Amino acid sequence: MSRTVIDLDDEALEAAAIELGTTTKRDTINAALREITERNRRARALQELRTLVADGAVDVEVLLDKRAYRGGLAEDDRWRHTDEDREP
């Protein structure tokens, strides 16, 4: 970790600490850096998905079909099982 001396906007830092639930300047700044990086990464992934959908490369209906969610049951078995058959 590097050490840097910078001037900070105290009001913005306090507001960020409240939003992030942090208590120190260091934690607030590090959390904010991680948060913006993750947010931008998610935004890029969403834009890529939108492009794939617009190009017809991804079928949104298949993605939204919860019956096959997380490698669900085989196609023929989906309708035969009840809630009691599923493991907790």
C-alpha positions as semicolon CSV with decimal commas, in nm:
position;residue;x (nm);y (nm);z (nm)
1;M;0,000;0,000;0,000
2;S;0,133;0,343;-0,087
3;R;0,123;0,654;0,127
4;T;0,002;0,980;-0,031
5;V;-0,064;1,323;0,113
6;I;-0,365;1,494;-0,047
7;D;-0,620;1,764;0,030
8;L;-0,970;1,623;0,074
9;D;-1,316;1,773;0,065
10;D;-1,418;1,706;0,426
11;E;-1,792;1,728;0,353
12;A;-1,766;1,484;0,063
13;L;-1,554;1,251;0,273
14;E;-1,808;1,258;0,556
15;A;-2,097;1,195;0,316
16;A;-1,908;0,905;0,157
17;A;-1,833;0,756;0,500
18;I;-2,203;0,764;0,586
19;E;-2,299;0,602;0,255
20;L;-2,027;0,337;0,281
21;G;-2,062;0,274;0,653
22;T;-1,696;0,342;0,720
23;T;-1,542;0,517;1,020
24;T;-1,192;0,621;0,912
25;K;-1,065;0,834;0,625
26;R;-0,850;0,547;0,507
27;D;-1,137;0,297;0,504
28;T;-1,367;0,548;0,334
29;I;-1,125;0,624;0,055
30;N;-1,033;0,259;-0,001
31;A;-1,401;0,154;0,000
32;A;-1,489;0,434;-0,240
33;L;-1,211;0,331;-0,479
34;R;-1,327;-0,032;-0,472
35;E;-1,693;0,069;-0,511
36;I;-1,635;0,289;-0,816
37;T;-1,418;0,023;-0,979
38;E;-1,681;-0,247;-0,922
39;R;-1,965;-0,017;-1,034
40;N;-1,790;0,071;-1,359
41;R;-1,707;-0,295;-1,421
42;R;-2,075;-0,387;-1,377
43;A;-2,184;-0,099;-1,604
44;R;-1,949;-0,220;-1,880
45;A;-2,076;-0,577;-1,845
46;L;-2,436;-0,456;-1,867
47;Q;-2,358;-0,254;-2,178
48;E;-2,190;-0,557;-2,337
49;L;-2,497;-0,767;-2,258
50;R;-2,726;-0,502;-2,409
51;T;-2,516;-0,504;-2,724
52;L;-2,533;-0,885;-2,745
53;V;-2,911;-0,877;-2,699
54;A;-2,948;-0,607;-2,966
55;D;-2,733;-0,812;-3,204
56;G;-2,944;-1,122;-3,138
57;A;-2,653;-1,312;-2,985
58;V;-2,830;-1,355;-2,650
59;D;-3,192;-1,456;-2,595
60;V;-3,320;-1,266;-2,291
61;E;-3,613;-1,504;-2,248
62;V;-3,370;-1,792;-2,194
63;L;-3,182;-1,587;-1,934
64;L;-3,504;-1,504;-1,751
65;D;-3,634;-1,863;-1,751
66;K;-3,593;-1,958;-1,383
67;R;-3,676;-2,322;-1,451
68;A;-3,325;-2,372;-1,588
69;Y;-3,162;-2,141;-1,335
70;R;-2,821;-2,256;-1,212
71;G;-2,821;-2,579;-1,407
72;G;-3,168;-2,684;-1,300
73;L;-3,335;-3,010;-1,387
74;A;-3,304;-3,173;-1,727
75;E;-3,568;-3,059;-1,977
76;D;-3,777;-3,377;-1,942
77;D;-3,761;-3,378;-1,562
78;R;-3,851;-3,014;-1,494
79;W;-4,224;-3,065;-1,473
80;R;-4,225;-3,396;-1,282
81;H;-4,058;-3,281;-0,962
82;T;-4,232;-3,112;-0,671
83;D;-4,093;-2,896;-0,394
84;E;-4,071;-3,202;-0,167
85;D;-3,827;-3,364;-0,414
86;R;-3,577;-3,079;-0,384
87;E;-3,296;-3,081;-0,131
88;P;-3,301;-2,805;0,135
